[in-house]
Short mmCIF file of C-alpha atoms (C1' of nucleotides) in Angstrom, two decimals:
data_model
loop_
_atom_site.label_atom_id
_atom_site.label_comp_id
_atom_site.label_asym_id
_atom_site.label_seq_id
_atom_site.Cartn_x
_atom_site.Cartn_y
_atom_site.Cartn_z
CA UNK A 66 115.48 149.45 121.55
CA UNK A 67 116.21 152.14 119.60
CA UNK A 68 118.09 152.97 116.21
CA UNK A 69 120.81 155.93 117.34
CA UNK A 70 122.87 155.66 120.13
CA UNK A 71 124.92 158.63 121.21
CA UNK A 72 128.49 158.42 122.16
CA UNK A 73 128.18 159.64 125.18
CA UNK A 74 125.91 156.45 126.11
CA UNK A 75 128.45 154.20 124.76
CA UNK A 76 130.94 155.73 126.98
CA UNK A 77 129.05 155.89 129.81
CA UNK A 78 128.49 151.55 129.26
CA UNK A 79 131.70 151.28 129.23
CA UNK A 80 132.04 152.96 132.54
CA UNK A 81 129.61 150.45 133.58
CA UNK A 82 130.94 147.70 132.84
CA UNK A 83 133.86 148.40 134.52
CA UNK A 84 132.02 149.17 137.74
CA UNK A 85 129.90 145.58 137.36
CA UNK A 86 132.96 143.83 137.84
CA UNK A 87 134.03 145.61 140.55
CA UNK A 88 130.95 144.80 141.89
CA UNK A 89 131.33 141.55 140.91
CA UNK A 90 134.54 140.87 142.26
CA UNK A 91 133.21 142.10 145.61
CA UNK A 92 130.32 139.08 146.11
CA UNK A 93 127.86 142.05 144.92
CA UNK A 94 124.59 139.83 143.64
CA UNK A 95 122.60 142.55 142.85
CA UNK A 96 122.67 146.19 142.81
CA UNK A 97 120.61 149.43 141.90
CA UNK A 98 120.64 152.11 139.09
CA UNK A 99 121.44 154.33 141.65
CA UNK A 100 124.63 152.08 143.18
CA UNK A 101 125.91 151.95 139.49
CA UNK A 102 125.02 155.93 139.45
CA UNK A 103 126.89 156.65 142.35
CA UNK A 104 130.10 154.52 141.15
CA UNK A 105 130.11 155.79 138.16
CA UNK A 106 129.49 159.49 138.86
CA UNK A 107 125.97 159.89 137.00
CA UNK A 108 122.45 159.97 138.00
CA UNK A 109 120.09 157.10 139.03
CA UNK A 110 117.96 157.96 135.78
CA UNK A 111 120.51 158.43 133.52
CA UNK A 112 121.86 154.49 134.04
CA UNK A 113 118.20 153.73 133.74
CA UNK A 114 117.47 155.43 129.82
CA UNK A 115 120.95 154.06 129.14
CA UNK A 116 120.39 150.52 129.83
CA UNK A 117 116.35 150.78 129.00
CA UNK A 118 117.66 151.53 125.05
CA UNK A 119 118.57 147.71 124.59
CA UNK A 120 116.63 145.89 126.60
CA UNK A 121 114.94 145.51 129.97
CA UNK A 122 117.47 143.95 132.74
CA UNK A 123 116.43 144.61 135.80
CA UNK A 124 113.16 143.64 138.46
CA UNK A 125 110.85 146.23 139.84
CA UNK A 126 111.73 146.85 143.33
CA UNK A 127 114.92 144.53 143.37
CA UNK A 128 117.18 146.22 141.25
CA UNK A 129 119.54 144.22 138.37
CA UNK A 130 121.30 141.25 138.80
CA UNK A 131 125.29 142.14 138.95
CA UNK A 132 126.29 138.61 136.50
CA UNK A 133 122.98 138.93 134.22
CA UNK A 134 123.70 142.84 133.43
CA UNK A 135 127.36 142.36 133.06
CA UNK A 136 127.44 139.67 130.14
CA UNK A 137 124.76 141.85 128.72
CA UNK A 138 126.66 145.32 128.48
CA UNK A 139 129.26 142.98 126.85
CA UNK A 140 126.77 142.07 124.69
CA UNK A 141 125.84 145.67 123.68
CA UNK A 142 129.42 146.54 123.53
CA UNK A 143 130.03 143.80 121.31
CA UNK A 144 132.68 142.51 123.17
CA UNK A 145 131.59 138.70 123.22
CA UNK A 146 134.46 137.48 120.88
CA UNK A 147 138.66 138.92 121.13
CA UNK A 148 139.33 141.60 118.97
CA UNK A 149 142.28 141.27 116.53
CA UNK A 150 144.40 143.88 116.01
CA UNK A 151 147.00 145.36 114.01
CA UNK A 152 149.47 148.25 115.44
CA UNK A 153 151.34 150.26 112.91
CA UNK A 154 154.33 152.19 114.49
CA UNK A 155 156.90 150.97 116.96
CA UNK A 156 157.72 154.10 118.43
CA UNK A 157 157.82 155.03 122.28
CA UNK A 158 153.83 155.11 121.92
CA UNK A 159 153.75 151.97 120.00
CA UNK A 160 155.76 150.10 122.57
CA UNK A 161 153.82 151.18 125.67
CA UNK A 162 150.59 150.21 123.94
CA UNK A 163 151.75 146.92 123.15
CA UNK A 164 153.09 146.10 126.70
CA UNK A 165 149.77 147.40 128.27
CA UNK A 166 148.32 145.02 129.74
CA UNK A 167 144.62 146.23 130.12
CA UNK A 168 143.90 145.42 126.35
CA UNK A 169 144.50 142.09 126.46
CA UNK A 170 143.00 141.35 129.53
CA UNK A 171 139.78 142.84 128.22
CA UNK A 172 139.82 141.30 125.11
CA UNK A 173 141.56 143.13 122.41
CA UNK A 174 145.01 141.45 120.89
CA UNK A 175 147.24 142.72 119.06
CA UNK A 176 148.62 140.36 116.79
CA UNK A 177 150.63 142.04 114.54
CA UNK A 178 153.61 144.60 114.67
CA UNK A 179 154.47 146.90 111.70
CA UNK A 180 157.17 149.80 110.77
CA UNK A 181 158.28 151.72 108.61
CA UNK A 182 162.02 151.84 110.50
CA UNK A 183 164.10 149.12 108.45
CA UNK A 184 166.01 149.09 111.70
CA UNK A 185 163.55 147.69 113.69
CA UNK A 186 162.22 145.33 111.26
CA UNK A 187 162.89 141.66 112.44
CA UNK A 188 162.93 142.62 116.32
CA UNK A 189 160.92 140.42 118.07
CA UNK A 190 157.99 142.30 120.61
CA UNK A 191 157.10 139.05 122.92
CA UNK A 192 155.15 136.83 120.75
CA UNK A 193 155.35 138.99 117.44
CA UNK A 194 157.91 140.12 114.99
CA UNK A 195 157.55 143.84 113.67
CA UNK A 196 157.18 143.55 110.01
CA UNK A 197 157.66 146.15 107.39
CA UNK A 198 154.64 148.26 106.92
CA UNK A 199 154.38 147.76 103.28
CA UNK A 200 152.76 144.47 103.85
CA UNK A 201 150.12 146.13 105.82
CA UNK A 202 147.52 144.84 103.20
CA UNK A 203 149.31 140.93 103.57
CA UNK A 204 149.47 141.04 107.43
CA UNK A 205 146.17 142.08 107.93
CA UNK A 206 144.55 139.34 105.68
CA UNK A 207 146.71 136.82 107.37
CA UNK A 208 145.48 137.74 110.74
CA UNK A 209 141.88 138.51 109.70
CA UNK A 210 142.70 141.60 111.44
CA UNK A 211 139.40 143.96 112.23
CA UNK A 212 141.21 146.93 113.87
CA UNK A 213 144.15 149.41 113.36
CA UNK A 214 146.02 151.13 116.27
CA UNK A 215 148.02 154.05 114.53
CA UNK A 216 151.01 155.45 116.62
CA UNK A 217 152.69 156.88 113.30
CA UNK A 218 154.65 160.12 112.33
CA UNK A 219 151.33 162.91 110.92
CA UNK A 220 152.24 162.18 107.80
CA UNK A 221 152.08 158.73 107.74
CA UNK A 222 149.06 158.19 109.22
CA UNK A 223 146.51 158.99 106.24
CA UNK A 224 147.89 156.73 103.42
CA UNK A 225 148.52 154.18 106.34
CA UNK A 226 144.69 154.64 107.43
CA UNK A 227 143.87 154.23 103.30
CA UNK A 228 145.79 151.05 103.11
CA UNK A 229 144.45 149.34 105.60
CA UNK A 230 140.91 150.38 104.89
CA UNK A 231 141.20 149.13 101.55
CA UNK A 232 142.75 145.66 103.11
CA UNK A 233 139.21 145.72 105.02
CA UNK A 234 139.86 147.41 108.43
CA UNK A 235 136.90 148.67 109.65
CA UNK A 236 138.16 150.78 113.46
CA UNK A 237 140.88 152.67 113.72
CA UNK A 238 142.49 153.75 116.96
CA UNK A 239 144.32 156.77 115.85
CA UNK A 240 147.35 158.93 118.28
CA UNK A 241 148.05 161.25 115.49
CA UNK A 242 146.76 164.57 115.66
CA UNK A 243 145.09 164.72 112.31
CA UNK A 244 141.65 164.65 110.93
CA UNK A 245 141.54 161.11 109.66
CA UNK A 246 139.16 160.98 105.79
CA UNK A 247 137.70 158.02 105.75
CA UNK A 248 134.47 156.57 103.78
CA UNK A 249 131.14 155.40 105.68
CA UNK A 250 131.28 152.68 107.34
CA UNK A 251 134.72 153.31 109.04
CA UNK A 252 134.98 154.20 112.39
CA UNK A 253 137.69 156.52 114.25
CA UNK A 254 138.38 156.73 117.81
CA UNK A 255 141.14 159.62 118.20
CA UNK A 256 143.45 160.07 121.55
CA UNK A 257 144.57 163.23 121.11
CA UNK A 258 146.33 163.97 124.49
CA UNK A 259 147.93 167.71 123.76
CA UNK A 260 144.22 168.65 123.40
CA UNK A 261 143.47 166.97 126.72
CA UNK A 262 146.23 169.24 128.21
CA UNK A 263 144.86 172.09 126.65
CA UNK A 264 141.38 171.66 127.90
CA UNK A 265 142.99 171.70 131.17
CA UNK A 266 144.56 174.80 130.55
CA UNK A 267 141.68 176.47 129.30
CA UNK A 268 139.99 175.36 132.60
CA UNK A 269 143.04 176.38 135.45
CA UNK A 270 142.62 179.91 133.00
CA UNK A 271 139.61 180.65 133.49
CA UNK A 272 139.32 178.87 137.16
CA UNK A 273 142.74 181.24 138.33
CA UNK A 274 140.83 184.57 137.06
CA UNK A 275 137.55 183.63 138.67
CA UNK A 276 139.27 183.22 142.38
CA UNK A 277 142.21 185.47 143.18
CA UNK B 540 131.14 186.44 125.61
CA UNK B 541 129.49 184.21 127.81
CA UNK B 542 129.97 182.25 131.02
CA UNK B 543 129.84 178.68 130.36
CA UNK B 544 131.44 177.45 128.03
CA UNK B 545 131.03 173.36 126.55
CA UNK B 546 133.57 171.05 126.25
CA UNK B 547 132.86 170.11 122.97
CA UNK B 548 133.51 173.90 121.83
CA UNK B 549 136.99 173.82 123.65
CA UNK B 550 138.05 170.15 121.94
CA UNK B 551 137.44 172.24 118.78
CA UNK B 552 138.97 174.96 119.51
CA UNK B 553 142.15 173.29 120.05
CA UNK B 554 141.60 171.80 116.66
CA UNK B 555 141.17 175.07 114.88
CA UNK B 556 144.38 176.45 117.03
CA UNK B 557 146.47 173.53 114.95
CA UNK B 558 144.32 173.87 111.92
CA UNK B 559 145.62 177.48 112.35
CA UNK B 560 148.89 176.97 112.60
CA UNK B 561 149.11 174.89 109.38
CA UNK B 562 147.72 177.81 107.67
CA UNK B 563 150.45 180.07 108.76
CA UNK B 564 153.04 177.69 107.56
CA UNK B 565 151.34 177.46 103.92
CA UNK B 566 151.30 181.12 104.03
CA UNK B 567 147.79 182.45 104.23
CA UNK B 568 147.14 185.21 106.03
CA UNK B 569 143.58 184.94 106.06
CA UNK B 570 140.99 182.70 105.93
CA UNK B 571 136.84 182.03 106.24
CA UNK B 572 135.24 180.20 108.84
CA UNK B 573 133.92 178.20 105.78
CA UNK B 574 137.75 177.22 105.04
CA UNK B 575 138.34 176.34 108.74
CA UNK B 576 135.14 174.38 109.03
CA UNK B 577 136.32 172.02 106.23
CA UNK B 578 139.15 171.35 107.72
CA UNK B 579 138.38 171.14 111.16
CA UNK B 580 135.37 168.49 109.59
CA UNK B 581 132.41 170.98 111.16
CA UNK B 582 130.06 173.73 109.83
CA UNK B 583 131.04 177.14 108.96
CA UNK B 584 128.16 178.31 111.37
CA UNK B 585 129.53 176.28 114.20
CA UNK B 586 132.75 177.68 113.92
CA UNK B 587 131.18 181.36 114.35
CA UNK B 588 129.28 180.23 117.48
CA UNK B 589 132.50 178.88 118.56
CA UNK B 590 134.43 182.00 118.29
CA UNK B 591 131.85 184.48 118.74
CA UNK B 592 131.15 183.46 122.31
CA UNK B 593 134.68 185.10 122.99
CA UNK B 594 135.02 188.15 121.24
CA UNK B 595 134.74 189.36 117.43
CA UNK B 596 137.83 188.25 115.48
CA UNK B 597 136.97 188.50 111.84
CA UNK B 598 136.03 191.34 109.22
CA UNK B 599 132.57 190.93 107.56
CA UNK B 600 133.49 190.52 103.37
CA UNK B 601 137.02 189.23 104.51
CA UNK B 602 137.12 186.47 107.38
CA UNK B 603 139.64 185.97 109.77
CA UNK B 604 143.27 186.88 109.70
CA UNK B 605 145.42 183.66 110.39
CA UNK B 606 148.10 185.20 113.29
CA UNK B 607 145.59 187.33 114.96
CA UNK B 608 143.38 184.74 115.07
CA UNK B 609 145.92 182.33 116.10
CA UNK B 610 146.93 183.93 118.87
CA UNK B 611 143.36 185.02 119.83
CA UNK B 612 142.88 180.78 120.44
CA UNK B 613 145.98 180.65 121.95
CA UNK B 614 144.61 183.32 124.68
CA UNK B 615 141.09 181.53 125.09
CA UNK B 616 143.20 178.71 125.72
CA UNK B 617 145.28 179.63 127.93
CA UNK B 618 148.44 179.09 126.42
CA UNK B 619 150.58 182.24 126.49
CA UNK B 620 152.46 180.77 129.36
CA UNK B 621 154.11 177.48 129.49
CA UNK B 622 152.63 174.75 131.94
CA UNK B 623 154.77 173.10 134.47
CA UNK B 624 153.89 169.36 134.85
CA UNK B 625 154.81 166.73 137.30
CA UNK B 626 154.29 163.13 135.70
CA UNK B 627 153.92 160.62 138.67
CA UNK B 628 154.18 156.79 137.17
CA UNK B 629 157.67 155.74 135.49
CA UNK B 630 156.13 153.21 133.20
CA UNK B 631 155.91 151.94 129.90
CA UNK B 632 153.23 155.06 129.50
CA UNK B 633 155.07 157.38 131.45
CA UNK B 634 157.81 156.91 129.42
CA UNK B 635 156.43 157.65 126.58
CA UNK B 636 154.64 160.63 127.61
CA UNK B 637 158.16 161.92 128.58
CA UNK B 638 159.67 161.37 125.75
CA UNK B 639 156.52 162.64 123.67
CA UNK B 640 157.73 165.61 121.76
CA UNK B 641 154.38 167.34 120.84
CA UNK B 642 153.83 168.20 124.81
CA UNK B 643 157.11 170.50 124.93
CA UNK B 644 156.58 171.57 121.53
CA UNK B 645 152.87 173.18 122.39
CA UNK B 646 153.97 174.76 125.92
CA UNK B 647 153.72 171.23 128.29
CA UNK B 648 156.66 171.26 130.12
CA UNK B 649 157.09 168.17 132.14
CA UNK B 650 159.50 169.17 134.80
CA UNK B 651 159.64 166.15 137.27
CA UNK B 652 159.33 162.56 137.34
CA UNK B 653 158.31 160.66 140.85
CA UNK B 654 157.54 156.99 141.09
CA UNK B 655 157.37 154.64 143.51
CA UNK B 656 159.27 151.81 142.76
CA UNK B 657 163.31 152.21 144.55
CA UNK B 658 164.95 150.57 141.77
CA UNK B 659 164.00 153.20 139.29
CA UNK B 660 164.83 156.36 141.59
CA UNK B 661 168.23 158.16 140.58
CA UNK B 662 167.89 157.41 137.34
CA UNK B 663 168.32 159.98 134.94
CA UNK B 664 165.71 160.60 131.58
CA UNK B 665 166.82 163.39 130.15
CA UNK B 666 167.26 166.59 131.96
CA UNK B 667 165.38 165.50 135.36
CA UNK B 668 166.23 162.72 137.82
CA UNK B 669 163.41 160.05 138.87
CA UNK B 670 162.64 161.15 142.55
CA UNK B 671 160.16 159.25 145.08
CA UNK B 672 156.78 159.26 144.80
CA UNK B 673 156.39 160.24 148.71
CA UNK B 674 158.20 163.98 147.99
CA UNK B 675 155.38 164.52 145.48
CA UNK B 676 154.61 168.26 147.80
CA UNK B 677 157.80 169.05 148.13
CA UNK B 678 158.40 168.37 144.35
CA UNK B 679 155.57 169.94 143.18
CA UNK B 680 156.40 173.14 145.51
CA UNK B 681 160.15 173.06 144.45
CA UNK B 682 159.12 173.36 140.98
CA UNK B 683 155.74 175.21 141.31
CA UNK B 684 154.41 172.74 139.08
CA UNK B 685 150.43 173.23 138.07
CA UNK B 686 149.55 170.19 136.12
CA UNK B 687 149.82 166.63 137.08
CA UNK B 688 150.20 163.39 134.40
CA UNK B 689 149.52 160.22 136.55
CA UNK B 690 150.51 157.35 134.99
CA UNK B 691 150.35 154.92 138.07
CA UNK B 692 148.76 151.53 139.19
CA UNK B 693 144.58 151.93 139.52
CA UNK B 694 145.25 151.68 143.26
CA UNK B 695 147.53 154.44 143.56
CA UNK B 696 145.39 156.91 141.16
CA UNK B 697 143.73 158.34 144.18
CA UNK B 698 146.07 158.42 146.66
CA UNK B 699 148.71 160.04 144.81
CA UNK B 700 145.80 162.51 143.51
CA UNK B 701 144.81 163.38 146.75
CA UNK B 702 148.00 164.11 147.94
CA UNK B 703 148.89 166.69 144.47
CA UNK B 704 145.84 168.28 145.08
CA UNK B 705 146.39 169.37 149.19
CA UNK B 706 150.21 170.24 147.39
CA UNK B 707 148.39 172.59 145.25
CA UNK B 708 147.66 171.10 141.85
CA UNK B 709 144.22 172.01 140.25
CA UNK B 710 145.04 169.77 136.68
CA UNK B 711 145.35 166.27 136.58
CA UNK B 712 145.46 164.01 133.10
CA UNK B 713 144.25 160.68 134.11
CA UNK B 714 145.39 157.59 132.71
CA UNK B 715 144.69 155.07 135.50
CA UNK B 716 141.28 153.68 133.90
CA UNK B 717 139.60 154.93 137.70
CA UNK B 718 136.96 157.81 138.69
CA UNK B 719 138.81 159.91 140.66
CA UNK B 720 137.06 162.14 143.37
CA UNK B 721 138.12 165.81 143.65
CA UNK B 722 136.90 168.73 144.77
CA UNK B 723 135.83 171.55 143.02
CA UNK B 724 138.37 173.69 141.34
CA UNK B 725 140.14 171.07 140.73
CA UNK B 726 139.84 169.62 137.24
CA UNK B 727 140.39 166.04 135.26
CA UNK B 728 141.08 164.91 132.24
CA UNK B 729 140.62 160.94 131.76
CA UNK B 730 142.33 159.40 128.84
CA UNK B 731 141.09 155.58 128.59
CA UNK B 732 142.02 153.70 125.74
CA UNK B 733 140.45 150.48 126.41
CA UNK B 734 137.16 152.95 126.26
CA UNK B 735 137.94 154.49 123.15
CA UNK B 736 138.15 150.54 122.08
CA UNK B 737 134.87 149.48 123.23
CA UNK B 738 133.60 152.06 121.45
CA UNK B 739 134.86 151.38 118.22
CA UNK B 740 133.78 147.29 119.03
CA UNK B 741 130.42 148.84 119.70
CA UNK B 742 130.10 150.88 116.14
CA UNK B 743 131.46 147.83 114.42
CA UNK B 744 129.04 145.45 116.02
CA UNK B 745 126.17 147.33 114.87
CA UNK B 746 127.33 148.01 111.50
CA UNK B 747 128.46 144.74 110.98
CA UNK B 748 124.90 143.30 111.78
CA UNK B 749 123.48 145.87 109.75
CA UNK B 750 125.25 144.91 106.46
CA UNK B 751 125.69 141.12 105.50
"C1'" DA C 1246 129.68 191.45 96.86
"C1'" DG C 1247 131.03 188.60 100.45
"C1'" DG C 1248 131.43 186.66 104.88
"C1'" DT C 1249 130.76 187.64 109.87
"C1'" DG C 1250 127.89 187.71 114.03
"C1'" DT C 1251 123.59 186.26 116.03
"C1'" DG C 1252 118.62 185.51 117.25
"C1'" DA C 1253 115.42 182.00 116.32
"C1'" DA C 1254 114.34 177.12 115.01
"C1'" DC C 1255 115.61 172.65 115.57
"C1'" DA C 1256 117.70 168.43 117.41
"C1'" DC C 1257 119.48 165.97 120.90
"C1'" DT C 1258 120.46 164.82 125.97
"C1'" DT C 1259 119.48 164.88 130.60
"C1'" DT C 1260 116.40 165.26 134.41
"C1'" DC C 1261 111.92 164.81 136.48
"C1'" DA C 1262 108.14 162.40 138.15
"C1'" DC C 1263 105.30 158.72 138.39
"C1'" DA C 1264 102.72 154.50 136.78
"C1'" DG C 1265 103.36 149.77 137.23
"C1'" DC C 1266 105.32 145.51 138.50
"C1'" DA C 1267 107.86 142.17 141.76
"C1'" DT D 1040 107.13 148.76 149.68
"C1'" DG D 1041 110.94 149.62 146.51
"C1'" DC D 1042 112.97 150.33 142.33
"C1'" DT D 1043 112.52 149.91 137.33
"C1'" DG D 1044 111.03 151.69 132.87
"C1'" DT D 1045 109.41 155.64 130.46
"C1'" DG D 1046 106.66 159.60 128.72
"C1'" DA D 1047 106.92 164.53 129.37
"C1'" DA D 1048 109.61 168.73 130.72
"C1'" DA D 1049 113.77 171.13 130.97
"C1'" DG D 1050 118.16 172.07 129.42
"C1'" DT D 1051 122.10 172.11 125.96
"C1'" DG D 1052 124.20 172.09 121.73
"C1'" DT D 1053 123.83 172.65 116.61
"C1'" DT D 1054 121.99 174.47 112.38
"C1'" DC D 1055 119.51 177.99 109.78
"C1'" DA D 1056 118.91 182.23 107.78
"C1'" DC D 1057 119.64 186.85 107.39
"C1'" DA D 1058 120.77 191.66 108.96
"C1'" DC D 1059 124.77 194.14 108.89
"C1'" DC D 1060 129.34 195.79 108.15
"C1'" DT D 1061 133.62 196.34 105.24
#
DNA sequence: AGGTGTGAACACTTTCACAGCA
DNA sequence: TGCTGTGAAAGTGTTCACACCT
């Protein structure tokens, strides 16, 4: 059970956990490193070192138990209690996160709306009414809110980041294409999908001038 | 100037490429791999490995020149030429990936929209028309589209992959939270956001248990 | 002098191969 | 017998340190 655990693995557990409840879902009572390989595009020995780095969950010979291994990649994920969080900007990315349904269903809630937009202030998004974002530090406290989605304009999204990391936000989801500053002990997931795109274009490139 | 090249060095690339660019507009017309390491939150030396696997860009004593350089990225990249996309999936996500300026901005065109569901075809979002998911060849011939966005249900990710492919697409961004099979020559990009929050409950697990 | 380009050292990840247990 | 758990080997990516050029 060791000390540093690389993203990749954490990824890669996530994968897994998706694939577990497929299995689950399909009467599966057991299954194999390598079933859980082959679902989830890896090798038989790479789920193995994954899962053998926080614990030991499966029998010799049998394989692991599809329930038992489940509940404890939610474990490791830390995904045992809902996660509450806060999204700051009701733009067109703003809006589609909050309708999507996936978060949730897998425990993460969004319980509070913010903008800058005066105009939008007061409308009401289902169960929650977009408030104005300088009460970031007010709505956060009042939701014990642990994470920040930021779908802002660039140059909103630092001092918004600083606010609600001095409010006590530890994870921050963030859409805008900047290099986020924050101290130790924050954590930064970025979806940056224009580099996505370019990655893709960098592979058709080089891809179209290998094969003519 | 080697053959294989990691993705981690392309992510950054793209990330110097818009580093870059905020250089020009301040004016600079050079700069050190030291000064585009600290923004770009690396090390000076891994932003020389980076470049140097594709050619020699700077001037020992002097660094790199900001619009040589640029475009130099832009070429690795593959971005002299726009891309023409076909986004499959009129949703909340679509949406907002149609509407998202940044992709038109940086050379993503998206040229056609196709779903499946008969109440939205006809309508009009912006400049193109919602068409039916089952012309998806003949829309992606019509418009010699490369890329492909899909933004559909998990059960049509594959399917409507499949079909893009035989039509002739080799680039797929991949929001439907499923491994997609293709063959080779044929690249994907996943973007999963309910993995990008796992992973932040993950790093806030542990560092919550760490610290009282 | 100053900063690039790069081989060599180091660190980390993945794969291999097999001992050991059900 | 069958499949896990894991050291050891191979492979990749990052950092160091310095020769070399402007």
């Amino acid at each position: 059970m060791s000390r540093n655990v690389s993203a990749s693995t954490v990824r890669r557990l996530s994968h897994y956990l998706r694939i577990l409840e497929q299995f689950e879902r399909a009467g599966s009572v057991t299954l194999s490193s390598e079933d859980l390989a082959e679902a989830a595009d890896t090798t038989a020995a790479q789920v193995r070192k994954d899962l053998s780095q926080f614990g030991s969950f499966g029998k010799r010979g049998f394989g692991y138990p599809v329930p038992g291994l489940k509940r404890h990649v939610q474990q490791i994920l830390g995904l045992e209690h809902a996660w509450r969080i806060v999204l700051v900007g009701a733009g067109r990315i703003g809006a589609a996160l909050f309708e999507y349904a996936n978060f949730r269903r897998r425990g993460f809630s969004i319980v509070a709306v913010l903008d800058a937009d005066p105009e939008k202030i007061g409308t009401q998004w289902g169960d929650v009414t977009i408030e104005p974002v300088d009460t970031l530090a007010d709505v956060i406290a009042r939701e014990q809110a642990e994470m920040l989605i930021l779908s802002v304009p660039n140059e909103a999204a630092q001092p918004v980041a600083d606010q609600a990391i001095t409010a006590g936000i530890h994870g921050i989801l963030n859409f805008a294409p900047v290099q986020l500053r924050v101290p130790d002990g924050v954590f930064v997931q970025d979806v940056n999908m224009v580099m996505e795109l370019e990655a893709l274009s960098f592979d058709l490139s080089r891809s179209a001038s290998k094969r003519p």
